[in-house]
Amino acid sequence: MAAPAAATARAQALSLLAAANNHGDLAVKLSSLRQVKEILLSLEPSLSAEIFPYLAELHLSREILVRKSLIEIIEEVGLRMLDHSYVLVSVLLVLSRDEDPTVAKKSISVGTTFFCTILEEMAMQFHHRGKVDRWCGELWTWMVKFKDTVFATALEPGCVGVKVLALKFMETFILLFTPDASDPEKASSEGSRHMFNISWLAGGHPILNPATLMSEANRTFGILVDFIQSANRLPGALTISVISCLAVVARKRPVHYNTVLSVLLEFHPNLETVKGCHAASVQYSIRTAFLGFLRCTFSPIIESRDKLLRAFRAMNAADVADQVLRQVDKLVRNNERAARENWSGKNNQVISHQNSWDLSKKRIMPQGEDDTINGEVAPKRVRHNTNMHLTQQVQTNESLQGPVSINGISSGNHLSDSELTPVEQMVSMIGALLAEGDRGAASLEILISKLHPDMLADIVITSMKHLPSTPPTLASSVATPADIVVSSSTNTVHSPTPPAQLPFDPILPAGSSFSEVPSLSSSVADPRRDPRRDPRRMDPRRLNSSVGPTSLPVGEGKESVPVQKDISTLLSKPVSVSAVTPGATGSVHSTAVELSQNKMMGSSGIRIIDPPECREDLLTVPNECSYPSKEISSLDVPLSPCRDDEGIRETKYSVPDLDMLSVPDFDQHSPSASVPDFDQDPPAASDITAPEESYRELDPVPSYVELTTEQSKTVGKLAIERIIESNRHVFGFDCNKIRMALIARLIARIDAGSDVATILRELISVDHREFKGHDLVLHVLYHLHSMAILDTDESSFYATVYENFLISVARSFLDALPASDKSFSRLFGEAPHLPDSAINLLDELCSTRHDPVGKEVCDSERVTQGLGAVWSLILVRPNERKACLAIALKCSVHSEEEVRAKAIRLVTNKLYHLTYIAEHVEQFATDMLLTAVNSETNLSQTASTAEGIKMEAKSQITLTTESLGSGNSDIPSQQDLQTSREVSVISISEAQRLISLFFALCKKKPSLLRLVFEVYGRAPKMVNQAFHRHIPILIRELGSSYTELLQIISDPPKGSENLLTYVLQILTQELAPSLDLIATVKHLYETKLKDVSILIPLLSSLTKDEVLPIFPPLLNLPPEKFQLALAHILQGSAHTGPALTPAEVLIAIHDIVPEKDGPPLKKITDACSACFEQRTVFTQQVLAKALGQMVDRTPLPLLFMRTVIQAIDAFPTLVDFVMEILSKLVRKQIWRLPKLWPGFLKCVSQTKPHSFPVLLELPVPQLESIMKKFPDLRPSLTAYANQPTIRSSLPNSALSVLGLDNGQDSRSQMHPSDATSSIHGAALT
Amino acid sequence: MEFLEYSSTMLSSCPAAPRPLLLLLLKLFGSLPFNPKVLEPAPVPVPSSLVMLISSLNVKPNNFLAGKKSQISSTPPMRFRYAMVCSSNQNRSMEAHALLKRQGLDVASYGTGSHVKLPGPSLREPNVYDFGTPYKQMFDELRRKDPELYPLNPLMHLTVFIRYKRNGILQMIKRNLSVKLAPQRWQDNAGDGVFDVVMTFEEKVFDSVLEDLNNREQSLTKTILVMNLEVKDNHEEAAIGGRLALELCQEIEGNETWEDTIDDIVAGFEKQHRRKLVYSISFY
């Protein structure tokens, strides 16, 4: 069925093709071509291929569009059936030189696609199967021709559009064949299309010669550069294309960057003269290229930033460049931050980091490889890979040192699958380049100069493993026991013959260690790769002079668990491999095979017996683990895989890895520990030589050194120092990360605490600029923390280490760095976890007192620092918020005022704004306030114990004096309280301490004040005093916005009257009280609080009408308060003047009727007296005015006469005025007022002789009674009346009373005593 | 943003209109119909890719179909695909887009900014939208905001805003929503296919486009011509810029291999219009 169908399809296709070729109508041609394409795609490749030649003929068509669609078909069909497409490819070659530019362009772009695809295919085939199909080779020859054609197109004159594409092809070519060693991570991100990497060709590709290709790429690059230099003759479009191509090359292959940069910088063609070249655009394209460079973060590009910026300035585009730079920097920072976060969050950072590193490297490798590998069984893979590496090794050996006979055996497997690490790829590539001789030398030079340092280090280490086993330098410098016994080993019967073994030996370990690289693809083996990689990565930097063997331990020391595992695998591997490889290598090692079998048997037998002792040995003397067991089990033990494995595992658990650090101490320990053993038992030792010899490079076993904890600490410290030291000289992102990781692990190992902290502190302060130190500390902390978390034991070792480290670092910051330094709070802010001790430290920092006077200044700064840290912790660490808040609050009631002030500022200004804290703060402040208030009762108890003796004494006294015989416990209690109030009342400073915070809060939230009012009544006197100190400040702070206060005022709690008055006083002190306030207070007075004293402060603002009603109660106040009120009343406000004039005051006082209003007469008289005391206010005129007004009143004020008398006493000059008053009174028939009459009399008698005229005005009866009362008046009065002028005016009756008639005088002299007594009475009223 | 700046400078420098005119405007403004419908909650912004899809389906004549048609037709002229790019894909690029589209060219338009920004009540508070927010939604929102933002009070402001806000921005958006659904971001729409010519209207945009093209995987080996014509971000200039862009594109459209002639075209254009033009060549 299929065959006929295919046949018809074929026939149909052919007819369609004929139509496409010959039909007159272009549309028909094109449509038939489309149909052909459909058919071709539907057919089997082999059948389609039969049609290809006919299809290819179409390239001769005269129709441009036909040729163009032909290319499209080729693209679509050819790429699908690559193996049959060589006919089509040849068409491409022809059409790329087509006269029509569109066709030529199309074919070049399709050709480029083919070029890449075929190249990739060849590389893949080689990797998969070790050889390349013939068709591929053929296609490649076409491709090479295509390349030559296109290159030629670029150089020859022709259509610019085509040439532009040719240039692009050159760019692609350069990219393809220039190794990209800059950054392994970049390589993978370039996209699927350019996945091909020249390093794939490592290992001797049969067709593709990397060295040639590379040098050709270099040449092509040279062509592009030449283009630029001859730009004067080129059209603008071409120049721009070249520039953009070069820019792409420079960005993607940093190797060429510097060349491109210098070329572009020197590019100053005289473009104006060139016809048909748009100069501005060319210039702009250079600017675009530079901008692109700025966005790159390769190190050479970053280094040249200054140059670029200068160039931009020259172009007047500095601002654009700056903008781009800012963007890039931001991006880089973000990336770094993200990386750090990723990093620190994980458990074993280094592993994961290197995983990604490796994975990214792996991605460079052919993709298909993984699948096949994963399908395989692990053991097989190991062996298989070993073989592979053997061949690998052969090649290098061949190129480097010539053939090695033994290895040649396995070269039969030459073209097996291989999966190479990038390092190995590079090594083999370098090998290939060397093989090229002089031709490759130049390329090699470039390659090496551009390699990433890490990569280079890897290469060096890798090739070190490939060194021949017998170089004298290596052996002598190692000088391990193994070497010592080598000489004796030749004598022993059992040992394999060294000559046969030796050439093979170095390969084994190399192979076995390499064998883990392929196994990376399976996740099981993951941990193994890191350690293997790591030692090599670390070594060159840290141990420049040290040799191979020591390099391994160093790495192990710094890596933690995974490394240990690796030691075991490393050690066991060679053994197992040696058991296998002999088989593979065949006859040459037949003896060795037998031997090893024997050994296996023996060892299994021995193993049953040994373990207990062996283990004991291992546990106690781990560094000698292998030797003692050898002494016991007579033979060959080391060869037993199980034995060795076990042994090493034991060491792993018991020996801190630090022991193996290659630091100076090492030398002191190793000889003493291991050499004597050999001396004691040479024969036993000699047995080991074979195995020992066989993996000489890996002989860490004898170098195990038991160190005491002390020593290991020292060693660790030294190691850290060295790492840090080396850190100073080498810069680079990667290196730093690894260093951090190493240090973190070291610290985790040794609980180094303060020593390390000192070192780090130095680092941090030295390296502050880059914050590397801080990063380092954080890294360490995160590592320790993650270890602690992983540790399920509750009493985790790491947790303690973590705590110690954190605290000691923090302390060292405090000790060494200035208080203004932010490191401390940053440390606490970013540490993964804050243990209690950290909080304690903070607490201590904030509130501890140092007595020495000299430290005070520093101290207060420290407190600021501590509080600052507390604040930031509260903000960023919700977990520690409570504890930190507690610290802050504790400080806010600190006994030292400075500390307290700072803390209060923090709490009120910062913390109180945080909603989640405000409540706590408020609660605390309230509690403190209440503590102060309640201190009376509390303290009475505490004080009773504290001052017990004194108290007792006192109470004893009171008891004895007052309540003798009554119950001892009941009555004294009151008494006690009384005493305690005096004795133990908290001091004012103590009260201040407790309430400051609360008042500070009141500023933020005035409604809190209510509480103050509430507790005021029951607070002890001292506390109230403290209140009084705070209130003025507070009120002033509150300013005009005392609405809250008004509310409180309108409804004051009981007992707060004094405070209220005080507050009002303050409120009115400087400013006139607002109407609100007045209204509120008045209302309060009218409704709740009848105490008029609250009105006193406001009096000055009240009007006369307002003051008068409250005058009586004011009068009723204690004298001092009344005085105050009086002052206020008289003072008045600036606007309205005094509420009452002094005269009015006097009148008001007199208007008070004692019975009605309440104030007793005494008060009123006192008030009057008070007025009279203020002579400056109540002057003569005032009195006169007041009296003048009062005298007209009916009824007369009760105290009128008294005041008159006082007035005349005070101001004798008033006498005439008084007389007028008196005569007025006479006219008012004063004698009818019994209460005033005596006063009148008294006044008259006091003011004689001035009062005589008044007396004489009195009616006769009254005059007579006066005469009776004051007999001593009579003579003088009579004398006065007797004057002729007076006498004439007097009525007779009066004269008769005066005795100016006869017989009157004697009668009036009869009652002198009566008169005196009545005077007394009058004076009393 | 330049548009914004321009508007605000106009705002401050515009002289007060004659009194009668002002009164008339006031009257008009006061009696504007108020549509209660616009108070409804705003629709959710549509993702950019979806917008693209929808716009390619709804807007006539369809970009992609138009491109295909040209290939299918029996005597196909060389058809280029054009992209007009400015900062916000509102004013300059859309003006050119509308114009080129009307002339039957295969054209799309984009913005390179991080957001779409439109002038707001002041320079400091522009109206910011995400790319992909439909023009219709912006239109509705701005129309709703308008009376709130610009009360009747200061007469001078009123005139300015009536001129620039009502007759300018809203009209612009109205025009835009007849062209396509929503503004698109150049960097996010690499999937839109291959363009032959990209016109940008601002140096910054030019740089962004080139950088973005450089960052893409260049595997098609196909050239793209990027040109920058400086056009100020206001309506008048945009109209001029659109016409110039059209002229330029038409000239290039006639050239099968523009690479050979581009220098002359550019030089000629510069000479004729006395405007600076810069071009560059990048690759797909």
PDB file of N, CA and C in Angstrom, chain A residues 27 65 101-102 105 109 112 159-161 164-165 168 193-194 235-237 240-241 244 248 251 276-278 281 284 287-288 291-292 295 320, chain B residues 74 76 78 203 206-207 210-211 214-215 217-223 256-257 259-260 262-264 266-267 270 277-281 283:
ATOM      1  N   ALA A  27       2.314  32.759 -10.589  1.00  0.00           N
ATOM      2  CA  ALA A  27       1.448  32.324  -9.479  1.00  0.00           C
ATOM      3  C   ALA A  27       1.341  30.806  -9.470  1.00  0.00           C
ATOM      4  N   LEU A  65      11.227  34.971  -7.442  1.00  0.00           N
ATOM      5  CA  LEU A  65      10.370  34.446  -6.379  1.00  0.00           C
ATOM      6  C   LEU A  65      10.432  32.927  -6.315  1.00  0.00           C
ATOM      7  N   PRO A 101      19.689  40.302  -4.776  1.00  0.00           N
ATOM      8  CA  PRO A 101      20.083  40.425  -3.365  1.00  0.00           C
ATOM      9  C   PRO A 101      19.123  39.719  -2.425  1.00  0.00           C
ATOM     10  N   THR A 102      17.827  39.769  -2.721  1.00  0.00           N
ATOM     11  CA  THR A 102      16.903  39.146  -1.767  1.00  0.00           C
ATOM     12  C   THR A 102      17.142  37.644  -1.704  1.00  0.00           C
ATOM     13  N   LYS A 105      20.386  37.055   0.097  1.00  0.00           N
ATOM     14  CA  LYS A 105      20.216  37.268   1.537  1.00  0.00           C
ATOM     15  C   LYS A 105      19.536  36.070   2.177  1.00  0.00           C
ATOM     16  N   SER A 109      21.012  33.521   5.038  1.00  0.00           N
ATOM     17  CA  SER A 109      20.456  33.314   6.382  1.00  0.00           C
ATOM     18  C   SER A 109      20.077  31.853   6.583  1.00  0.00           C
ATOM     19  N   THR A 112      23.231  29.901   7.130  1.00  0.00           N
ATOM     20  CA  THR A 112      23.736  30.032   8.500  1.00  0.00           C
ATOM     21  C   THR A 112      23.064  29.032   9.417  1.00  0.00           C
ATOM     22  N   CYS A 159      26.241  43.938  -3.254  1.00  0.00           N
ATOM     23  CA  CYS A 159      25.081  44.537  -2.599  1.00  0.00           C
ATOM     24  C   CYS A 159      25.328  44.651  -1.099  1.00  0.00           C
ATOM     25  N   VAL A 160      25.035  45.793  -0.580  1.00  0.00           N
ATOM     26  CA  VAL A 160      25.313  46.021   0.842  1.00  0.00           C
ATOM     27  C   VAL A 160      24.477  45.084   1.707  1.00  0.00           C
ATOM     28  N   GLY A 161      23.226  44.892   1.310  1.00  0.00           N
ATOM     29  CA  GLY A 161      22.337  44.045   2.105  1.00  0.00           C
ATOM     30  C   GLY A 161      22.912  42.653   2.276  1.00  0.00           C
ATOM     31  N   VAL A 164      25.978  42.748   4.487  1.00  0.00           N
ATOM     32  CA  VAL A 164      25.620  42.877   5.902  1.00  0.00           C
ATOM     33  C   VAL A 164      25.343  41.506   6.495  1.00  0.00           C
ATOM     34  N   LEU A 165      24.603  40.703   5.733  1.00  0.00           N
ATOM     35  CA  LEU A 165      24.307  39.366   6.259  1.00  0.00           C
ATOM     36  C   LEU A 165      25.565  38.508   6.320  1.00  0.00           C
ATOM     37  N   LYS A 168      27.210  39.273   9.389  1.00  0.00           N
ATOM     38  CA  LYS A 168      26.533  38.629  10.506  1.00  0.00           C
ATOM     39  C   LYS A 168      26.967  37.168  10.600  1.00  0.00           C
ATOM     40  N   ARG A 193      20.165  28.064  20.440  1.00  0.00           N
ATOM     41  CA  ARG A 193      20.727  28.062  19.111  1.00  0.00           C
ATOM     42  C   ARG A 193      22.255  28.049  19.154  1.00  0.00           C
ATOM     43  N   HIS A 194      22.778  28.831  19.998  1.00  0.00           N
ATOM     44  CA  HIS A 194      24.235  28.901  20.040  1.00  0.00           C
ATOM     45  C   HIS A 194      24.790  28.057  21.167  1.00  0.00           C
ATOM     46  N   PRO A 235      30.118  52.019   2.738  1.00  0.00           N
ATOM     47  CA  PRO A 235      28.823  52.662   2.983  1.00  0.00           C
ATOM     48  C   PRO A 235      28.467  52.588   4.455  1.00  0.00           C
ATOM     49  N   GLY A 236      27.652  53.523   4.867  1.00  0.00           N
ATOM     50  CA  GLY A 236      27.333  53.629   6.291  1.00  0.00           C
ATOM     51  C   GLY A 236      26.701  52.365   6.848  1.00  0.00           C
ATOM     52  N   ALA A 237      25.807  51.780   6.072  1.00  0.00           N
ATOM     53  CA  ALA A 237      25.090  50.606   6.574  1.00  0.00           C
ATOM     54  C   ALA A 237      26.074  49.501   6.928  1.00  0.00           C
ATOM     55  N   ILE A 240      28.033  50.354  10.068  1.00  0.00           N
ATOM     56  CA  ILE A 240      27.198  50.157  11.257  1.00  0.00           C
ATOM     57  C   ILE A 240      27.074  48.678  11.577  1.00  0.00           C
ATOM     58  N   SER A 241      26.903  47.869  10.541  1.00  0.00           N
ATOM     59  CA  SER A 241      26.779  46.432  10.786  1.00  0.00           C
ATOM     60  C   SER A 241      28.054  45.874  11.398  1.00  0.00           C
ATOM     61  N   SER A 244      28.198  46.806  14.953  1.00  0.00           N
ATOM     62  CA  SER A 244      27.282  46.075  15.831  1.00  0.00           C
ATOM     63  C   SER A 244      27.715  44.626  15.968  1.00  0.00           C
ATOM     64  N   VAL A 248      28.701  42.748  19.432  1.00  0.00           N
ATOM     65  CA  VAL A 248      28.138  41.480  19.910  1.00  0.00           C
ATOM     66  C   VAL A 248      29.260  40.524  20.299  1.00  0.00           C
ATOM     67  N   ARG A 251      30.764  41.494  23.526  1.00  0.00           N
ATOM     68  CA  ARG A 251      29.919  41.251  24.700  1.00  0.00           C
ATOM     69  C   ARG A 251      29.839  39.778  25.028  1.00  0.00           C
ATOM     70  N   GLY A 276      27.542  58.978   0.527  1.00  0.00           N
ATOM     71  CA  GLY A 276      26.637  57.868   0.820  1.00  0.00           C
ATOM     72  C   GLY A 276      26.926  57.215   2.158  1.00  0.00           C
ATOM     73  N   CYS A 277      27.394  57.991   3.064  1.00  0.00           N
ATOM     74  CA  CYS A 277      27.574  57.432   4.412  1.00  0.00           C
ATOM     75  C   CYS A 277      27.007  58.405   5.416  1.00  0.00           C
ATOM     76  N   HIS A 278      26.075  57.943   6.192  1.00  0.00           N
ATOM     77  CA  HIS A 278      25.432  58.835   7.141  1.00  0.00           C
ATOM     78  C   HIS A 278      26.244  58.871   8.431  1.00  0.00           C
ATOM     79  N   SER A 281      24.729  58.479  12.029  1.00  0.00           N
ATOM     80  CA  SER A 281      24.287  57.134  12.397  1.00  0.00           C
ATOM     81  C   SER A 281      25.466  56.253  12.766  1.00  0.00           C
ATOM     82  N   TYR A 284      26.531  57.139  16.062  1.00  0.00           N
ATOM     83  CA  TYR A 284      25.560  56.675  17.043  1.00  0.00           C
ATOM     84  C   TYR A 284      25.704  55.184  17.293  1.00  0.00           C
ATOM     85  N   ARG A 287      28.156  54.635  19.817  1.00  0.00           N
ATOM     86  CA  ARG A 287      27.590  54.954  21.121  1.00  0.00           C
ATOM     87  C   ARG A 287      26.712  53.811  21.624  1.00  0.00           C
ATOM     88  N   THR A 288      25.913  53.256  20.715  1.00  0.00           N
ATOM     89  CA  THR A 288      25.070  52.117  21.106  1.00  0.00           C
ATOM     90  C   THR A 288      25.921  50.950  21.589  1.00  0.00           C
ATOM     91  N   LEU A 291      27.194  51.668  24.971  1.00  0.00           N
ATOM     92  CA  LEU A 291      26.117  51.525  25.953  1.00  0.00           C
ATOM     93  C   LEU A 291      25.903  50.058  26.285  1.00  0.00           C
ATOM     94  N   GLY A 292      25.954  49.257  25.248  1.00  0.00           N
ATOM     95  CA  GLY A 292      25.804  47.812  25.453  1.00  0.00           C
ATOM     96  C   GLY A 292      26.899  47.283  26.359  1.00  0.00           C
ATOM     97  N   ARG A 295      26.357  47.862  29.962  1.00  0.00           N
ATOM     98  CA  ARG A 295      25.367  46.990  30.604  1.00  0.00           C
ATOM     99  C   ARG A 295      25.941  45.636  30.968  1.00  0.00           C
ATOM    100  N   VAL A 320      23.396  59.775  29.700  1.00  0.00           N
ATOM    101  CA  VAL A 320      22.831  58.483  29.298  1.00  0.00           C
ATOM    102  C   VAL A 320      23.645  57.357  29.899  1.00  0.00           C
TER     103      VAL A 320
ATOM    104  N   SER B  74      -0.722  37.456  -6.260  1.00  0.00           N
ATOM    105  CA  SER B  74       0.062  36.942  -7.377  1.00  0.00           C
ATOM    106  C   SER B  74       1.225  37.858  -7.741  1.00  0.00           C
ATOM    107  N   PRO B  76       3.204  40.096  -5.833  1.00  0.00           N
ATOM    108  CA  PRO B  76       3.423  40.692  -4.516  1.00  0.00           C
ATOM    109  C   PRO B  76       4.484  41.777  -4.595  1.00  0.00           C
ATOM    110  N   MET B  78       7.196  44.107  -2.620  1.00  0.00           N
ATOM    111  CA  MET B  78       7.977  43.855  -1.406  1.00  0.00           C
ATOM    112  C   MET B  78       7.277  44.547  -0.249  1.00  0.00           C
ATOM    113  N   GLU B 203      15.361  59.509  21.411  1.00  0.00           N
ATOM    114  CA  GLU B 203      16.651  58.836  21.483  1.00  0.00           C
ATOM    115  C   GLU B 203      16.665  57.716  22.521  1.00  0.00           C
ATOM    116  N   PHE B 206      15.024  54.785  21.162  1.00  0.00           N
ATOM    117  CA  PHE B 206      15.913  54.188  20.169  1.00  0.00           C
ATOM    118  C   PHE B 206      16.923  53.273  20.862  1.00  0.00           C
ATOM    119  N   ASP B 207      17.547  53.817  21.894  1.00  0.00           N
ATOM    120  CA  ASP B 207      18.517  53.013  22.645  1.00  0.00           C
ATOM    121  C   ASP B 207      17.878  51.762  23.221  1.00  0.00           C
ATOM    122  N   LEU B 210      17.265  49.142  20.525  1.00  0.00           N
ATOM    123  CA  LEU B 210      18.502  48.490  20.077  1.00  0.00           C
ATOM    124  C   LEU B 210      19.018  47.539  21.145  1.00  0.00           C
ATOM    125  N   GLU B 211      18.976  47.982  22.368  1.00  0.00           N
ATOM    126  CA  GLU B 211      19.460  47.134  23.450  1.00  0.00           C
ATOM    127  C   GLU B 211      18.629  45.861  23.550  1.00  0.00           C
ATOM    128  N   ASN B 214      19.439  43.547  20.819  1.00  0.00           N
ATOM    129  CA  ASN B 214      20.734  42.934  21.089  1.00  0.00           C
ATOM    130  C   ASN B 214      20.636  41.813  22.093  1.00  0.00           C
ATOM    131  N   ASN B 215      19.715  41.964  23.008  1.00  0.00           N
ATOM    132  CA  ASN B 215      19.588  40.945  24.046  1.00  0.00           C
ATOM    133  C   ASN B 215      18.818  39.726  23.574  1.00  0.00           C
ATOM    134  N   GLU B 217      17.841  36.578  21.203  1.00  0.00           N
ATOM    135  CA  GLU B 217      18.668  35.593  20.539  1.00  0.00           C
ATOM    136  C   GLU B 217      18.633  35.871  19.043  1.00  0.00           C
ATOM    137  N   GLN B 218      19.773  36.154  18.491  1.00  0.00           N
ATOM    138  CA  GLN B 218      19.786  36.532  17.077  1.00  0.00           C
ATOM    139  C   GLN B 218      20.113  35.311  16.249  1.00  0.00           C
ATOM    140  N   SER B 219      19.086  34.617  15.831  1.00  0.00           N
ATOM    141  CA  SER B 219      19.358  33.364  15.152  1.00  0.00           C
ATOM    142  C   SER B 219      18.763  33.312  13.746  1.00  0.00           C
ATOM    143  N   LEU B 220      18.032  34.324  13.358  1.00  0.00           N
ATOM    144  CA  LEU B 220      17.392  34.248  12.044  1.00  0.00           C
ATOM    145  C   LEU B 220      18.292  34.801  10.947  1.00  0.00           C
ATOM    146  N   THR B 221      19.350  35.491  11.339  1.00  0.00           N
ATOM    147  CA  THR B 221      20.213  36.165  10.372  1.00  0.00           C
ATOM    148  C   THR B 221      19.377  37.028   9.435  1.00  0.00           C
ATOM    149  N   LYS B 222      18.643  37.901  10.021  1.00  0.00           N
ATOM    150  CA  LYS B 222      17.806  38.801   9.228  1.00  0.00           C
ATOM    151  C   LYS B 222      18.012  40.215   9.746  1.00  0.00           C
ATOM    152  N   THR B 223      18.142  41.140   8.821  1.00  0.00           N
ATOM    153  CA  THR B 223      18.424  42.505   9.252  1.00  0.00           C
ATOM    154  C   THR B 223      17.141  43.230   9.645  1.00  0.00           C
ATOM    155  N   GLU B 256      13.869  47.654  -2.489  1.00  0.00           N
ATOM    156  CA  GLU B 256      13.964  46.244  -2.143  1.00  0.00           C
ATOM    157  C   GLU B 256      15.125  45.999  -1.190  1.00  0.00           C
ATOM    158  N   THR B 257      16.248  46.580  -1.492  1.00  0.00           N
ATOM    159  CA  THR B 257      17.393  46.430  -0.586  1.00  0.00           C
ATOM    160  C   THR B 257      17.742  47.804  -0.038  1.00  0.00           C
ATOM    161  N   GLU B 259      19.447  48.491   2.324  1.00  0.00           N
ATOM    162  CA  GLU B 259      20.801  48.642   2.853  1.00  0.00           C
ATOM    163  C   GLU B 259      21.663  49.496   1.935  1.00  0.00           C
ATOM    164  N   ASP B 260      21.418  49.354   0.629  1.00  0.00           N
ATOM    165  CA  ASP B 260      22.257  50.083  -0.302  1.00  0.00           C
ATOM    166  C   ASP B 260      21.928  51.571  -0.312  1.00  0.00           C
ATOM    167  N   ILE B 262      20.020  53.293   2.093  1.00  0.00           N
ATOM    168  CA  ILE B 262      19.563  53.930   3.330  1.00  0.00           C
ATOM    169  C   ILE B 262      20.330  55.208   3.639  1.00  0.00           C
ATOM    170  N   ASP B 263      21.611  55.193   3.355  1.00  0.00           N
ATOM    171  CA  ASP B 263      22.397  56.395   3.652  1.00  0.00           C
ATOM    172  C   ASP B 263      21.872  57.585   2.857  1.00  0.00           C
ATOM    173  N   ASP B 264      21.575  57.310   1.600  1.00  0.00           N
ATOM    174  CA  ASP B 264      21.077  58.399   0.765  1.00  0.00           C
ATOM    175  C   ASP B 264      19.691  58.830   1.202  1.00  0.00           C
ATOM    176  N   VAL B 266      18.351  58.657   4.115  1.00  0.00           N
ATOM    177  CA  VAL B 266      18.436  59.409   5.362  1.00  0.00           C
ATOM    178  C   VAL B 266      18.987  60.808   5.109  1.00  0.00           C
ATOM    179  N   ALA B 267      20.034  60.855   4.345  1.00  0.00           N
ATOM    180  CA  ALA B 267      20.644  62.161   4.072  1.00  0.00           C
ATOM    181  C   ALA B 267      19.651  63.054   3.345  1.00  0.00           C
ATOM    182  N   GLU B 270      16.985  64.260   5.702  1.00  0.00           N
ATOM    183  CA  GLU B 270      17.490  65.313   6.597  1.00  0.00           C
ATOM    184  C   GLU B 270      17.553  66.649   5.876  1.00  0.00           C
ATOM    185  N   LEU B 277      17.978  62.662  11.750  1.00  0.00           N
ATOM    186  CA  LEU B 277      17.520  61.278  11.662  1.00  0.00           C
ATOM    187  C   LEU B 277      18.736  60.397  11.914  1.00  0.00           C
ATOM    188  N   VAL B 278      18.536  59.354  12.690  1.00  0.00           N
ATOM    189  CA  VAL B 278      19.631  58.422  12.938  1.00  0.00           C
ATOM    190  C   VAL B 278      19.104  57.026  12.670  1.00  0.00           C
ATOM    191  N   TYR B 279      19.920  56.218  12.054  1.00  0.00           N
ATOM    192  CA  TYR B 279      19.473  54.842  11.866  1.00  0.00           C
ATOM    193  C   TYR B 279      20.520  53.884  12.379  1.00  0.00           C
ATOM    194  N   SER B 280      20.095  52.680  12.583  1.00  0.00           N
ATOM    195  CA  SER B 280      21.031  51.640  12.965  1.00  0.00           C
ATOM    196  C   SER B 280      20.528  50.320  12.387  1.00  0.00           C
ATOM    197  N   ILE B 281      21.407  49.367  12.364  1.00  0.00           N
ATOM    198  CA  ILE B 281      21.014  48.067  11.817  1.00  0.00           C
ATOM    199  C   ILE B 281      21.199  47.017  12.895  1.00  0.00           C
ATOM    200  N   PHE B 283      19.852  42.808  14.111  1.00  0.00           N
ATOM    201  CA  PHE B 283      19.534  41.517  13.481  1.00  0.00           C
ATOM    202  C   PHE B 283      18.520  40.734  14.297  1.00  0.00           C
TER     203      PHE B 283
END
